[in-house]
Coordinates of C-alpha atoms in Angstrom, one line a residue:
X1 CA -11.4 9.1 23.4
X2 CA -13.2 12.0 25.0
X3 CA -14.6 15.1 23.2
X4 CA -11.5 17.2 24.1
X5 CA -9.0 14.9 22.4
X6 CA -7.3 16.2 19.3
X7 CA -6.2 12.7 18.4
X8 CA -2.8 11.8 16.9
X9 CA -1.3 14.9 15.2
X10 CA 2.3 14.4 14.2
X11 CA 4.1 11.1 14.4
X12 CA 7.7 10.0 14.0
X13 CA 8.4 6.4 12.9
X14 CA 12.0 5.3 13.3
X15 CA 14.0 2.2 12.4
X16 CA 17.3 0.9 13.6
X17 CA 19.4 -2.2 12.7
X18 CA 23.0 -3.3 12.9
X19 CA 25.2 -3.3 9.8
X20 CA 25.8 -6.6 8.1
X21 CA 28.9 -8.5 9.1
X22 CA 32.1 -7.8 7.1
X23 CA 32.0 -9.5 3.7
X24 CA 28.2 -9.9 3.5
X25 CA 25.9 -7.7 1.4
X26 CA 24.6 -4.6 3.2
X27 CA 21.3 -4.7 5.0
X28 CA 18.8 -2.0 4.0
X29 CA 15.4 -1.5 5.6
X30 CA 13.1 1.0 4.1
X31 CA 10.1 2.8 5.6
X32 CA 7.1 3.3 3.2
X33 CA 3.8 5.1 3.9
X34 CA 0.6 5.3 1.9
X35 CA -2.5 7.4 2.4
X36 CA -5.9 6.0 1.3
X37 CA -8.9 8.1 0.4
X38 CA -12.1 8.0 2.5
X39 CA -14.1 6.6 -0.4
X40 CA -11.7 3.6 -0.9
X41 CA -9.7 3.1 2.4
X42 CA -8.7 -0.5 1.4
X43 CA -8.3 0.1 -2.3
X44 CA -5.2 1.5 -4.1
X45 CA -3.2 4.1 -2.2
X46 CA -3.4 7.7 -3.4
X47 CA 0.4 7.7 -3.5
X48 CA 3.4 6.0 -1.8
X49 CA 6.2 7.7 0.1
X50 CA 9.5 5.8 0.3
X51 CA 13.2 6.5 -0.3
X52 CA 13.8 9.4 -2.7
X53 CA 10.2 10.6 -2.4
X54 CA 7.9 12.6 -0.2
X55 CA 4.1 13.3 -0.3
X56 CA 3.0 16.0 -2.8
X57 CA 1.9 18.3 0.0
X58 CA 4.9 17.7 2.3
X59 CA 2.9 16.0 5.1
X60 CA 4.8 12.7 4.9
X61 CA 8.6 13.0 4.7
X62 CA 11.5 10.6 5.0
X63 CA 13.9 12.6 7.1
X64 CA 16.7 10.1 7.3
X65 CA 17.5 7.2 4.9
X66 CA 20.1 4.6 5.6
X67 CA 21.2 2.0 3.1
X68 CA 23.4 0.0 5.5
X69 CA 22.4 0.6 9.2
X70 CA 25.7 2.3 10.0
X71 CA 24.2 5.3 11.7
X72 CA 24.0 6.0 15.4
X73 CA 20.7 5.1 17.1
X74 CA 17.8 5.2 14.6
X75 CA 19.0 4.9 11.0
X76 CA 15.9 5.7 9.1
X77 CA 13.2 8.2 10.3
X78 CA 9.8 9.2 8.7
X79 CA 7.5 12.0 9.9
X80 CA 3.7 12.0 9.3
X81 CA 2.0 15.3 9.9
X82 CA -1.5 13.8 10.1
X83 CA -3.0 17.1 11.4
X84 CA -2.1 18.7 8.0
X85 CA -3.2 15.8 5.8
X86 CA -6.0 16.7 3.4
X87 CA -9.5 15.8 4.6
X88 CA -10.1 13.4 1.7
X89 CA -7.8 10.8 3.3
X90 CA -9.1 8.5 6.0
X91 CA -6.3 6.0 6.4
X92 CA -2.5 6.0 6.3
X93 CA -0.6 2.7 6.4
X94 CA 3.1 2.5 7.3
X95 CA 5.3 -0.4 6.4
X96 CA 8.9 -1.6 6.5
X97 CA 10.6 -3.4 3.6
X98 CA 13.8 -5.5 3.7
X99 CA 15.6 -4.5 0.5
X100 CA 16.7 -7.6 -1.4
X101 CA 20.4 -7.0 -2.3
X102 CA 20.6 -10.6 -1.2
X103 CA 17.6 -12.8 -0.2
X104 CA 16.8 -11.8 3.4
X105 CA 13.9 -11.8 5.9
X106 CA 13.7 -10.0 9.2
X107 CA 15.3 -13.0 10.9
X108 CA 18.5 -12.2 8.8
X109 CA 18.6 -8.5 10.0
X110 CA 20.8 -7.8 12.9
X111 CA 19.1 -6.3 15.9
X112 CA 16.2 -4.6 14.1
X113 CA 14.1 -2.1 16.0
X114 CA 11.0 0.1 15.5
X115 CA 9.8 3.1 17.5
X116 CA 6.6 5.0 16.8
X117 CA 6.1 8.2 18.8
X118 CA 4.1 11.4 19.0
X119 CA 6.3 14.0 20.6
X120 CA 8.0 12.3 23.5
X121 CA 5.2 9.8 23.9
X122 CA 6.1 6.3 22.6
X123 CA 3.1 4.8 20.9
X124 CA 4.8 1.5 20.0
X125 CA 8.1 -0.3 19.9
X126 CA 8.9 -3.6 18.2
X127 CA 11.8 -5.9 17.2
X128 CA 10.1 -7.8 14.3
X129 CA 10.4 -11.0 16.4
X130 CA 6.8 -11.8 15.6
X131 CA 7.4 -11.8 11.8
X132 CA 10.9 -13.5 11.4
X133 CA 10.2 -15.0 8.0
X134 CA 8.7 -11.9 6.5
X135 CA 10.3 -9.8 3.8
X136 CA 8.2 -6.8 4.7
X137 CA 5.6 -5.8 7.3
X138 CA 3.0 -3.2 8.0
X139 CA 3.8 -1.5 11.3
X140 CA 1.1 1.0 11.9
X141 CA -2.2 2.3 10.7
X142 CA -3.7 5.7 11.3
X143 CA -7.4 6.1 10.7
X144 CA -10.1 8.7 11.1
X145 CA -13.8 8.9 10.5
X146 CA -14.9 12.0 8.5
X147 CA -13.1 15.0 9.8
X148 CA -12.6 13.4 13.2
X149 CA -9.3 12.9 15.0
X150 CA -6.7 10.5 13.8
X151 CA -6.4 7.3 15.8
X152 CA -3.4 4.9 16.0
X153 CA -4.0 1.2 15.2
X154 CA -0.9 -0.7 16.4
X155 CA 0.3 -4.0 15.2
X156 CA 3.0 -5.6 13.0
X157 CA 1.8 -7.8 10.2
X158 CA 4.3 -9.7 8.1
X159 CA 4.3 -10.0 4.3
X160 CA 6.0 -13.1 2.8
X161 CA 6.0 -12.2 -0.9
X162 CA 8.2 -10.2 -3.2
X163 CA 8.9 -6.9 -1.6
X164 CA 8.1 -5.2 -4.9
X165 CA 4.5 -6.3 -4.4
X166 CA 4.3 -5.1 -0.9
X167 CA 3.1 -1.6 -1.6
X168 CA 0.1 -3.0 -3.5
X169 CA -0.8 -5.3 -0.7
X170 CA 0.0 -3.3 2.4
X171 CA -3.3 -1.5 2.5
X172 CA -5.5 -4.6 2.3
X173 CA -8.0 -5.0 5.0
X174 CA -6.7 -6.9 8.0
X175 CA -7.9 -10.5 8.2
X176 CA -9.2 -11.7 11.6

């Protein structure tokens, strides 16, 4: 990154999936995001944004929430305004949870898709094929040093435990 770069400023994270077949419980994927303070970037999150919530300062919002995947195109969309996020935060982790109306992993979700973009620039796309047995996954990290620019750290990491525990685990340091 050169000295003129402003880094990542405003990001849209979008999910799509096909509805469950007739007669089966609905499929519900949920986006979650959590900022971490600079003095504890791998500790507990400052707060968690998910369905029915937003960040206290309005910098992380869930713009669209689907409980069944019956929308057109991307069913669930979250916006992160990193350029407005308070300087005390050095890391933001974004994840996706498969809601458990019935036991289900990503392999049981019809045609899932993820797109992360800044403006019209696509930063990442994924189909969760690398984490078929997971009940949740981290899908992006945004990090900065001090007051420097935000940088995108791509990668989908699966989580195999109870989805209720995911928000406590999603910010853990990545293992090599």
